[in-house]
């Protein structure tokens, strides 16, 4: 699989590299977080949110929207699913990581998506990127089978459990975008080989991509 850099021109439709914020303390704090053999996501971590960078991100990047800082750590090489939010997401890599990305504009009217459209980008250790709201993404991947550590910054309560009733799938099909909602501010399109929980919409068509292929 071809892996480009986030400094490549091709990344510009998905997001941008953040250069006006000092993420040094966040990177060092993230390195102290556990790294499992699979993948773990924690939406809000007190030790990360106590850092001064939270106030800076709230003001300069999110326009004073309340935010949360968590992490996604572990080992992974597969796509498995793609998700999107109604907001940008900030990813800060403490170790080299690869993001597999797509565009929401390429999702079909039946909410399916062809995985052949996905592009992969290397986020070097110490680099922070903003992923735009229309960017499809999921868990990062490690480089050459190694572990990854990525801080994840989102509007507060994103990825928390839903409190209201939402549309259900009809014989596995999503008749409304609401049926893709799996958590607060999280719309998910899964792959049948992704190992997702029952009830998730399995709308990714094509291979469950592996960055090592």
JSON list of N, CA, C and O in Angstrom, two decimals, residues 63-87:
[
{"chain": "A", "resi": 63, "resn": "UNK", "atom": "N", "xyz": [-12.08, 27.33, 18.49]},
{"chain": "A", "resi": 63, "resn": "UNK", "atom": "CA", "xyz": [-12.93, 28.52, 18.58]},
{"chain": "A", "resi": 63, "resn": "UNK", "atom": "C", "xyz": [-13.76, 28.59, 19.84]},
{"chain": "A", "resi": 63, "resn": "UNK", "atom": "O", "xyz": [-14.91, 29.04, 19.81]},
{"chain": "A", "resi": 64, "resn": "UNK", "atom": "N", "xyz": [-13.19, 28.13, 20.97]},
{"chain": "A", "resi": 64, "resn": "UNK", "atom": "CA", "xyz": [-13.79, 28.19, 22.30]},
{"chain": "A", "resi": 64, "resn": "UNK", "atom": "C", "xyz": [-14.88, 27.14, 22.53]},
{"chain": "A", "resi": 64, "resn": "UNK", "atom": "O", "xyz": [-15.61, 27.19, 23.51]},
{"chain": "A", "resi": 65, "resn": "UNK", "atom": "N", "xyz": [-15.00, 26.15, 21.64]},
{"chain": "A", "resi": 65, "resn": "UNK", "atom": "CA", "xyz": [-15.88, 25.00, 21.90]},
{"chain": "A", "resi": 65, "resn": "UNK", "atom": "C", "xyz": [-15.22, 24.15, 22.99]},
{"chain": "A", "resi": 65, "resn": "UNK", "atom": "O", "xyz": [-14.03, 23.87, 22.91]},
{"chain": "A", "resi": 66, "resn": "UNK", "atom": "N", "xyz": [-15.95, 23.70, 24.00]},
{"chain": "A", "resi": 66, "resn": "UNK", "atom": "CA", "xyz": [-15.37, 22.80, 25.01]},
{"chain": "A", "resi": 66, "resn": "UNK", "atom": "C", "xyz": [-14.83, 21.53, 24.36]},
{"chain": "A", "resi": 66, "resn": "UNK", "atom": "O", "xyz": [-15.50, 20.94, 23.49]},
{"chain": "A", "resi": 67, "resn": "UNK", "atom": "N", "xyz": [-13.64, 21.11, 24.76]},
{"chain": "A", "resi": 67, "resn": "UNK", "atom": "CA", "xyz": [-13.01, 19.96, 24.12]},
{"chain": "A", "resi": 67, "resn": "UNK", "atom": "C", "xyz": [-12.62, 18.90, 25.14]},
{"chain": "A", "resi": 67, "resn": "UNK", "atom": "O", "xyz": [-12.65, 19.12, 26.35]},
{"chain": "A", "resi": 68, "resn": "UNK", "atom": "N", "xyz": [-12.25, 17.75, 24.62]},
{"chain": "A", "resi": 68, "resn": "UNK", "atom": "CA", "xyz": [-11.70, 16.66, 25.43]},
{"chain": "A", "resi": 68, "resn": "UNK", "atom": "C", "xyz": [-10.42, 16.18, 24.76]},
{"chain": "A", "resi": 68, "resn": "UNK", "atom": "O", "xyz": [-10.27, 16.27, 23.54]},
{"chain": "A", "resi": 69, "resn": "UNK", "atom": "N", "xyz": [-9.49, 15.69, 25.57]},
{"chain": "A", "resi": 69, "resn": "UNK", "atom": "CA", "xyz": [-8.24, 15.12, 25.06]},
{"chain": "A", "resi": 69, "resn": "UNK", "atom": "C", "xyz": [-8.12, 13.70, 25.59]},
{"chain": "A", "resi": 69, "resn": "UNK", "atom": "O", "xyz": [-8.10, 13.48, 26.80]},
{"chain": "A", "resi": 70, "resn": "UNK", "atom": "N", "xyz": [-8.05, 12.76, 24.68]},
{"chain": "A", "resi": 70, "resn": "UNK", "atom": "CA", "xyz": [-7.87, 11.36, 25.04]},
{"chain": "A", "resi": 70, "resn": "UNK", "atom": "C", "xyz": [-6.78, 10.76, 24.18]},
{"chain": "A", "resi": 70, "resn": "UNK", "atom": "O", "xyz": [-5.92, 11.47, 23.66]},
{"chain": "A", "resi": 71, "resn": "UNK", "atom": "N", "xyz": [-6.82, 9.45, 24.02]},
{"chain": "A", "resi": 71, "resn": "UNK", "atom": "CA", "xyz": [-5.81, 8.83, 23.18]},
{"chain": "A", "resi": 71, "resn": "UNK", "atom": "C", "xyz": [-6.34, 7.55, 22.53]},
{"chain": "A", "resi": 71, "resn": "UNK", "atom": "O", "xyz": [-7.31, 6.95, 22.99]},
{"chain": "A", "resi": 72, "resn": "UNK", "atom": "N", "xyz": [-5.66, 7.15, 21.46]},
{"chain": "A", "resi": 72, "resn": "UNK", "atom": "CA", "xyz": [-5.87, 5.86, 20.82]},
{"chain": "A", "resi": 72, "resn": "UNK", "atom": "C", "xyz": [-4.49, 5.23, 20.69]},
{"chain": "A", "resi": 72, "resn": "UNK", "atom": "O", "xyz": [-3.64, 5.74, 19.95]},
{"chain": "A", "resi": 73, "resn": "UNK", "atom": "N", "xyz": [-4.26, 4.15, 21.43]},
{"chain": "A", "resi": 73, "resn": "UNK", "atom": "CA", "xyz": [-2.96, 3.49, 21.48]},
{"chain": "A", "resi": 73, "resn": "UNK", "atom": "C", "xyz": [-3.09, 2.01, 21.13]},
{"chain": "A", "resi": 73, "resn": "UNK", "atom": "O", "xyz": [-4.15, 1.42, 21.31]},
{"chain": "A", "resi": 74, "resn": "UNK", "atom": "N", "xyz": [-1.99, 1.41, 20.69]},
{"chain": "A", "resi": 74, "resn": "UNK", "atom": "CA", "xyz": [-2.00, -0.03, 20.49]},
{"chain": "A", "resi": 74, "resn": "UNK", "atom": "C", "xyz": [-1.23, -0.49, 19.29]},
{"chain": "A", "resi": 74, "resn": "UNK", "atom": "O", "xyz": [-0.25, 0.13, 18.85]},
{"chain": "A", "resi": 75, "resn": "UNK", "atom": "N", "xyz": [-1.69, -1.62, 18.74]},
{"chain": "A", "resi": 75, "resn": "UNK", "atom": "CA", "xyz": [-1.10, -2.23, 17.56]},
{"chain": "A", "resi": 75, "resn": "UNK", "atom": "C", "xyz": [-2.22, -2.48, 16.55]},
{"chain": "A", "resi": 75, "resn": "UNK", "atom": "O", "xyz": [-3.26, -3.05, 16.89]},
{"chain": "A", "resi": 76, "resn": "UNK", "atom": "N", "xyz": [-2.01, -2.08, 15.32]},
{"chain": "A", "resi": 76, "resn": "UNK", "atom": "CA", "xyz": [-3.05, -2.24, 14.30]},
{"chain": "A", "resi": 76, "resn": "UNK", "atom": "C", "xyz": [-2.44, -2.07, 12.92]},
{"chain": "A", "resi": 76, "resn": "UNK", "atom": "O", "xyz": [-1.51, -1.27, 12.74]},
{"chain": "A", "resi": 77, "resn": "UNK", "atom": "N", "xyz": [-2.96, -2.80, 11.95]},
{"chain": "A", "resi": 77, "resn": "UNK", "atom": "CA", "xyz": [-2.53, -2.63, 10.56]},
{"chain": "A", "resi": 77, "resn": "UNK", "atom": "C", "xyz": [-3.71, -2.64, 9.60]},
{"chain": "A", "resi": 77, "resn": "UNK", "atom": "O", "xyz": [-3.52, -2.49, 8.39]},
{"chain": "A", "resi": 78, "resn": "UNK", "atom": "N", "xyz": [-4.94, -2.78, 10.13]},
{"chain": "A", "resi": 78, "resn": "UNK", "atom": "CA", "xyz": [-6.13, -2.94, 9.29]},
{"chain": "A", "resi": 78, "resn": "UNK", "atom": "C", "xyz": [-7.04, -1.72, 9.31]},
{"chain": "A", "resi": 78, "resn": "UNK", "atom": "O", "xyz": [-7.07, -0.96, 10.27]},
{"chain": "A", "resi": 79, "resn": "UNK", "atom": "N", "xyz": [-7.82, -1.57, 8.25]},
{"chain": "A", "resi": 79, "resn": "UNK", "atom": "CA", "xyz": [-8.79, -0.48, 8.15]},
{"chain": "A", "resi": 79, "resn": "UNK", "atom": "C", "xyz": [-9.98, -0.73, 9.10]},
{"chain": "A", "resi": 79, "resn": "UNK", "atom": "O", "xyz": [-10.30, 0.12, 9.93]},
{"chain": "A", "resi": 80, "resn": "UNK", "atom": "N", "xyz": [-10.67, -1.84, 8.93]},
{"chain": "A", "resi": 80, "resn": "UNK", "atom": "CA", "xyz": [-11.79, -2.31, 9.77]},
{"chain": "A", "resi": 80, "resn": "UNK", "atom": "C", "xyz": [-13.06, -1.47, 9.68]},
{"chain": "A", "resi": 80, "resn": "UNK", "atom": "O", "xyz": [-14.17, -2.01, 9.68]},
{"chain": "A", "resi": 81, "resn": "UNK", "atom": "N", "xyz": [-12.95, -0.17, 9.64]},
{"chain": "A", "resi": 81, "resn": "UNK", "atom": "CA", "xyz": [-14.13, 0.71, 9.60]},
{"chain": "A", "resi": 81, "resn": "UNK", "atom": "C", "xyz": [-13.67, 2.12, 9.24]},
{"chain": "A", "resi": 81, "resn": "UNK", "atom": "O", "xyz": [-12.47, 2.41, 9.20]},
{"chain": "A", "resi": 82, "resn": "UNK", "atom": "N", "xyz": [-14.64, 2.98, 8.98]},
{"chain": "A", "resi": 82, "resn": "UNK", "atom": "CA", "xyz": [-14.39, 4.41, 8.80]},
{"chain": "A", "resi": 82, "resn": "UNK", "atom": "C", "xyz": [-15.49, 5.17, 9.53]},
{"chain": "A", "resi": 82, "resn": "UNK", "atom": "O", "xyz": [-16.65, 4.75, 9.51]},
{"chain": "A", "resi": 83, "resn": "UNK", "atom": "N", "xyz": [-15.12, 6.26, 10.16]},
{"chain": "A", "resi": 83, "resn": "UNK", "atom": "CA", "xyz": [-16.08, 7.08, 10.89]},
{"chain": "A", "resi": 83, "resn": "UNK", "atom": "C", "xyz": [-15.88, 8.54, 10.51]},
{"chain": "A", "resi": 83, "resn": "UNK", "atom": "O", "xyz": [-14.87, 8.91, 9.91]},
{"chain": "A", "resi": 84, "resn": "UNK", "atom": "N", "xyz": [-16.88, 9.35, 10.88]},
{"chain": "A", "resi": 84, "resn": "UNK", "atom": "CA", "xyz": [-16.74, 10.80, 10.69]},
{"chain": "A", "resi": 84, "resn": "UNK", "atom": "C", "xyz": [-17.54, 11.51, 11.78]},
{"chain": "A", "resi": 84, "resn": "UNK", "atom": "O", "xyz": [-18.37, 10.91, 12.46]},
{"chain": "A", "resi": 85, "resn": "UNK", "atom": "N", "xyz": [-17.25, 12.78, 11.95]},
{"chain": "A", "resi": 85, "resn": "UNK", "atom": "CA", "xyz": [-17.89, 13.61, 12.97]},
{"chain": "A", "resi": 85, "resn": "UNK", "atom": "C", "xyz": [-18.44, 14.87, 12.31]},
{"chain": "A", "resi": 85, "resn": "UNK", "atom": "O", "xyz": [-18.17, 15.15, 11.15]},
{"chain": "A", "resi": 86, "resn": "UNK", "atom": "N", "xyz": [-19.17, 15.66, 13.08]},
{"chain": "A", "resi": 86, "resn": "UNK", "atom": "CA", "xyz": [-19.63, 16.97, 12.60]},
{"chain": "A", "resi": 86, "resn": "UNK", "atom": "C", "xyz": [-18.62, 18.04, 13.02]},
{"chain": "A", "resi": 86, "resn": "UNK", "atom": "O", "xyz": [-18.97, 19.20, 13.21]},
{"chain": "A", "resi": 87, "resn": "UNK", "atom": "N", "xyz": [-17.38, 17.63, 13.17]},
{"chain": "A", "resi": 87, "resn": "UNK", "atom": "CA", "xyz": [-16.35, 18.53, 13.67]},
{"chain": "A", "resi": 87, "resn": "UNK", "atom": "C", "xyz": [-14.99, 18.01, 13.24]},
{"chain": "A", "resi": 87, "resn": "UNK", "atom": "O", "xyz": [-14.84, 16.84, 12.90]}
]
